[in-house]
Short mmCIF file of C-alpha atoms in Angstrom, two decimals:
data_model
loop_
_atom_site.label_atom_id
_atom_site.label_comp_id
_atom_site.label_asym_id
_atom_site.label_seq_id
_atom_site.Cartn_x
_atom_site.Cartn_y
_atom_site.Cartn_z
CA UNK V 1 -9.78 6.91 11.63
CA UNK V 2 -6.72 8.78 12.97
CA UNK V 3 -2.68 8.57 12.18
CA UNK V 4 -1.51 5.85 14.17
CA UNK V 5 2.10 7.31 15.46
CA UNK V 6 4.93 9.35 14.27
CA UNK V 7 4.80 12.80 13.48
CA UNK V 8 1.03 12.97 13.04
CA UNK V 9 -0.35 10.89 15.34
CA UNK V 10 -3.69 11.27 16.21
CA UNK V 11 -4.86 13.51 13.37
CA UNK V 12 -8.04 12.54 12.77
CA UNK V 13 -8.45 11.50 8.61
CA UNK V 14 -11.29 12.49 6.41
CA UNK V 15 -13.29 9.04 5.57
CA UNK V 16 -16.21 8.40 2.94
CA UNK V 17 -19.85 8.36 3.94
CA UNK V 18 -20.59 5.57 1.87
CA UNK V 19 -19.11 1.99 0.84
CA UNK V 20 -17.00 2.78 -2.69
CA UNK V 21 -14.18 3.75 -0.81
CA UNK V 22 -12.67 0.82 1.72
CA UNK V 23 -10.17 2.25 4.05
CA UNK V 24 -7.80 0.13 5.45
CA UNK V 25 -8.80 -1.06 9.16
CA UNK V 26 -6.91 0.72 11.76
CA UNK V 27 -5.68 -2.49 13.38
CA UNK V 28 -4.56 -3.76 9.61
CA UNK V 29 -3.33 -0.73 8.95
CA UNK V 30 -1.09 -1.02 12.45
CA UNK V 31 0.09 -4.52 11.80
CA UNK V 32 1.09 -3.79 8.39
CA UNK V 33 3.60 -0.85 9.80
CA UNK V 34 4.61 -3.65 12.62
CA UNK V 35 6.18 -5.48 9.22
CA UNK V 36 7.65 -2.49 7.62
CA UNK V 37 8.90 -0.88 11.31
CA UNK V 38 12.57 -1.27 9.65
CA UNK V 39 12.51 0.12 6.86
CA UNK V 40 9.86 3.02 6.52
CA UNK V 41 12.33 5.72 7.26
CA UNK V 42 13.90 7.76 4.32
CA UNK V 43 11.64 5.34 1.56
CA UNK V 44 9.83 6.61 -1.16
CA UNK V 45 6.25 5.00 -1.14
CA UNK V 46 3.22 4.80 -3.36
CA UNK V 47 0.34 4.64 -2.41
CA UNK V 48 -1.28 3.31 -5.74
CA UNK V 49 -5.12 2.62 -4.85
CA UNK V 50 -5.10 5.40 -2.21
CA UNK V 51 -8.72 5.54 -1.43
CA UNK V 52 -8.11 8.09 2.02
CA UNK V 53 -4.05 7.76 1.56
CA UNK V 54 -4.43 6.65 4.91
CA UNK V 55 -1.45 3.97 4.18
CA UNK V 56 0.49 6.84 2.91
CA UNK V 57 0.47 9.32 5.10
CA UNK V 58 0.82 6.85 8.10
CA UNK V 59 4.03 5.63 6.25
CA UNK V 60 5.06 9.48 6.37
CA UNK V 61 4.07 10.17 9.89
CA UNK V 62 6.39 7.30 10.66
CA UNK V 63 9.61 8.87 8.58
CA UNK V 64 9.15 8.34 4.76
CA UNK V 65 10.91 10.93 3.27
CA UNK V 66 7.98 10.63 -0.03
CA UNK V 67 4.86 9.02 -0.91
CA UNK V 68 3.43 9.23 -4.79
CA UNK V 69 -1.21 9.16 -3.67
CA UNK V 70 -2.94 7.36 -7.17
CA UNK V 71 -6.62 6.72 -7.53
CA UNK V 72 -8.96 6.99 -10.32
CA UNK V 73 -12.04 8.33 -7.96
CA UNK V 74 -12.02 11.41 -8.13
CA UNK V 75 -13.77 11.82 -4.43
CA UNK V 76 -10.82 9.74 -3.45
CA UNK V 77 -8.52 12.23 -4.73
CA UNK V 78 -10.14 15.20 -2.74
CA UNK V 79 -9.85 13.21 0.68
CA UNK V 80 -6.52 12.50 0.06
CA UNK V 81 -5.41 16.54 -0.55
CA UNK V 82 -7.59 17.35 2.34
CA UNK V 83 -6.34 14.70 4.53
CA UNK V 84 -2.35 15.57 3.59
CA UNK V 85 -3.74 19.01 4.12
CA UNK V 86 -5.06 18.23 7.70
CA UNK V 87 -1.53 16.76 8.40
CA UNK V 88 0.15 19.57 7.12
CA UNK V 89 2.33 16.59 4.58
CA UNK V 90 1.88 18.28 1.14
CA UNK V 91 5.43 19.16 0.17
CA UNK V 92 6.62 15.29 1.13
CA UNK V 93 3.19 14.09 -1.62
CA UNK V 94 2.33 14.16 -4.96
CA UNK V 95 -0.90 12.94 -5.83
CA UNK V 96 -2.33 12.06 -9.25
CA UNK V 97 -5.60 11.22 -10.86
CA UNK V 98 -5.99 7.91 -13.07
CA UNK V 99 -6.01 4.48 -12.70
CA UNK V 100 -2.70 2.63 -12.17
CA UNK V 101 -1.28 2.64 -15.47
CA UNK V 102 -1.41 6.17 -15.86
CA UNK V 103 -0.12 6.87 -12.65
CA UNK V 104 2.70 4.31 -12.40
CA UNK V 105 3.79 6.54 -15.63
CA UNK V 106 4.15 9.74 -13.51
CA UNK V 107 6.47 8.44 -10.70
CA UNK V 108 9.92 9.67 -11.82
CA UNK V 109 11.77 7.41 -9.24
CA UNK V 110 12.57 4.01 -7.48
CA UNK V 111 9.92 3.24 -5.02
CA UNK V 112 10.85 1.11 -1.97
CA UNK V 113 7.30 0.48 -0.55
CA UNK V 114 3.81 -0.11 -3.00
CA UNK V 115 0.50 -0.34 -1.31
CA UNK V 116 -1.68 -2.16 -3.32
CA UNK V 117 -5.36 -2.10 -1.70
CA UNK V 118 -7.46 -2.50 -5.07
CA UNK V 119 -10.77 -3.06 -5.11
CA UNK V 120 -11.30 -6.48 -3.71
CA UNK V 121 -12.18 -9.01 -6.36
CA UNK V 122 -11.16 -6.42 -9.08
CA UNK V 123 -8.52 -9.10 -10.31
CA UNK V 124 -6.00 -6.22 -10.47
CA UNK V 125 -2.76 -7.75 -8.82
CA UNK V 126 -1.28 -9.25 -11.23
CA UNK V 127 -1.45 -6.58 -13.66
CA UNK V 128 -0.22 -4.10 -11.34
CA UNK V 129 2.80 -6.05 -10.50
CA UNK V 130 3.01 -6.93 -14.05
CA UNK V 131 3.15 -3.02 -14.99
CA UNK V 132 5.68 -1.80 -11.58
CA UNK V 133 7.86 -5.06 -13.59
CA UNK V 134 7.72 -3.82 -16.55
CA UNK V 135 8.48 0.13 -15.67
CA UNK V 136 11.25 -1.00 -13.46
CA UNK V 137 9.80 1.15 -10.23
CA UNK V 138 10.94 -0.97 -7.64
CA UNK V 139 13.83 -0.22 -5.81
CA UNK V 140 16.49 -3.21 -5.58
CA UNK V 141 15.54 -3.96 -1.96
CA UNK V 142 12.13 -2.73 -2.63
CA UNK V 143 8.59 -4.42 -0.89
CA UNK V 144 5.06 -4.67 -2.69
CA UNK V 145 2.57 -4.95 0.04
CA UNK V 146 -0.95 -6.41 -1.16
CA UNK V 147 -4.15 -6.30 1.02
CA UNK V 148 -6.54 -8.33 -0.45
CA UNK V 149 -9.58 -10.96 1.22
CA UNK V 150 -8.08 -13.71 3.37
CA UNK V 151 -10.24 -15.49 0.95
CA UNK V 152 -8.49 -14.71 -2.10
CA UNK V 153 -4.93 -16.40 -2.92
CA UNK V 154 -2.44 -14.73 -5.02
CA UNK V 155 0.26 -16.48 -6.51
CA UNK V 156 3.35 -17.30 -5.15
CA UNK V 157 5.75 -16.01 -8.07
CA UNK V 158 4.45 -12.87 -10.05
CA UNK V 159 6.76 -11.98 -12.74
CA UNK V 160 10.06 -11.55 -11.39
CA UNK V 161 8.44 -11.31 -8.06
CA UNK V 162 8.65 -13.88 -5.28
CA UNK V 163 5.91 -13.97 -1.78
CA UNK V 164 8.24 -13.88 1.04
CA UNK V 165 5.49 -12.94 3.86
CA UNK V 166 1.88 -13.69 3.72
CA UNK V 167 -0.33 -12.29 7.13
CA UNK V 168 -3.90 -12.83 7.95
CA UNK V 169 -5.82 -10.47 9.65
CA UNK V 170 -9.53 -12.16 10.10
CA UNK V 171 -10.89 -11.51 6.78
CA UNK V 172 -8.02 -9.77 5.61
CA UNK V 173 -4.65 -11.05 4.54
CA UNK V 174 -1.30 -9.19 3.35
CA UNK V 175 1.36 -10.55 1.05
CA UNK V 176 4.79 -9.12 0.67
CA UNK V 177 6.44 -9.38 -2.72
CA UNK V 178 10.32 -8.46 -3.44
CA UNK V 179 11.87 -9.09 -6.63
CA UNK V 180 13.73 -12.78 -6.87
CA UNK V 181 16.37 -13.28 -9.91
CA UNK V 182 16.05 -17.04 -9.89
CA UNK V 183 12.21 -18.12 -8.04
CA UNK V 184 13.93 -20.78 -6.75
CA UNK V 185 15.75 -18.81 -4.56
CA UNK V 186 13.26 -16.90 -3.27
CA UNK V 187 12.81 -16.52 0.38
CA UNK V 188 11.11 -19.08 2.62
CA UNK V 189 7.28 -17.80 3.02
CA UNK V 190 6.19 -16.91 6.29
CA UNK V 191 2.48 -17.29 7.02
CA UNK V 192 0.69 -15.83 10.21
CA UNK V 193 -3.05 -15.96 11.39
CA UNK V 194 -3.98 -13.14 13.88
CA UNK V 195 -8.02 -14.06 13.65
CA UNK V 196 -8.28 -11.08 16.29
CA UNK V 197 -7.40 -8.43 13.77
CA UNK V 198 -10.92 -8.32 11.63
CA UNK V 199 -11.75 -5.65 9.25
#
């Protein structure tokens, strides 16, 4: 698995031997940035369920000016400091131990950009958009990105959150989320299949 573009492209990234870890799929990974080409530069990101931080540090190869790494493995953790490490990105990260509660706590800013890749079937969405709600983390013209199984729908309106985008990728899908004062006004959804892009 290597950086896509930007800065770091082509540095190859540290990934796990065996299955507890998922890394996003290169080609996911790719269209995901293909979404988010306009507004990457200068965000602040989290990467919550960073597994490799691939997502991260491929958001900072391509111009993010921060990205806050969270996972409660700690062999996740050591991929991701060796992987920033690799890329030289440690003084644009901050990475923390925990699950998601503990390390939604510790960001100490607005975040434009969330990548949410829990553990599939883990039934975590919700509560994760639940707790960025509740904490206030996202910035007014923020985006939640969630990766989840093609197979598994996730609610149209989460909270004060709307779906505006929904992608499938094979057996992968993506849903953007934004915040939406009145659900009713939320943006028109926008569904694509690309059955070429499998994980």
């Amino acid at each position: 698995m290597r950086v896509i573009t930007g800065k770091y492209r082509g540095r190859k990234l540290e990934t796990p031997e065996g299955y507890e870890i998922r890394p996003t799929s290169d080609k996911v990974r790719e269209a995901i940035f293909n979404i988010l080409m306009q507004v990457t530069d200068e965000a602040v990101c989290c990467d919550l369920f960073a597994g490799t931080g691939a997502l991260g540090i491929e958001a900072l190869s391509r111009g993010a000016r921060r990205c806050y790494f969270g996972d409660r493995s700690r062999e996740a953790i050591g991929i991701v400091k060796r992987n920033l490490a690799h890329c030289k990105a440690e003084e644009d990260a901050a990475v923390f131990f925990g699950d998601y509660h503990k390390v939604l706590k510790r960001i100490p800013e607005k975040v434009d950009i969330f990548f949410l890749d829990p553990p599939y079937q883990a039934g975590l969405y919700e509560n994760c958009l639940g707790e960025i709600d509740a904490l206030d983390l996202l910035a007014p013209d923020g985006i939640i990105l969630a990766e989840h199984e093609t197979r598994e729908h996730l609610p149209e309106i989460l909270g004060r959150f709307s779906r505006v985008k929904s992608r499938k990728y094979g057996k992968t899908s993506v849903d953007l989320y934004r915040w939406t004062a009145d659900p009713a006004e939320s943006t028109e959804e926008q569904t694509d299949s690309e059955s070429a892009c499998d994980e």
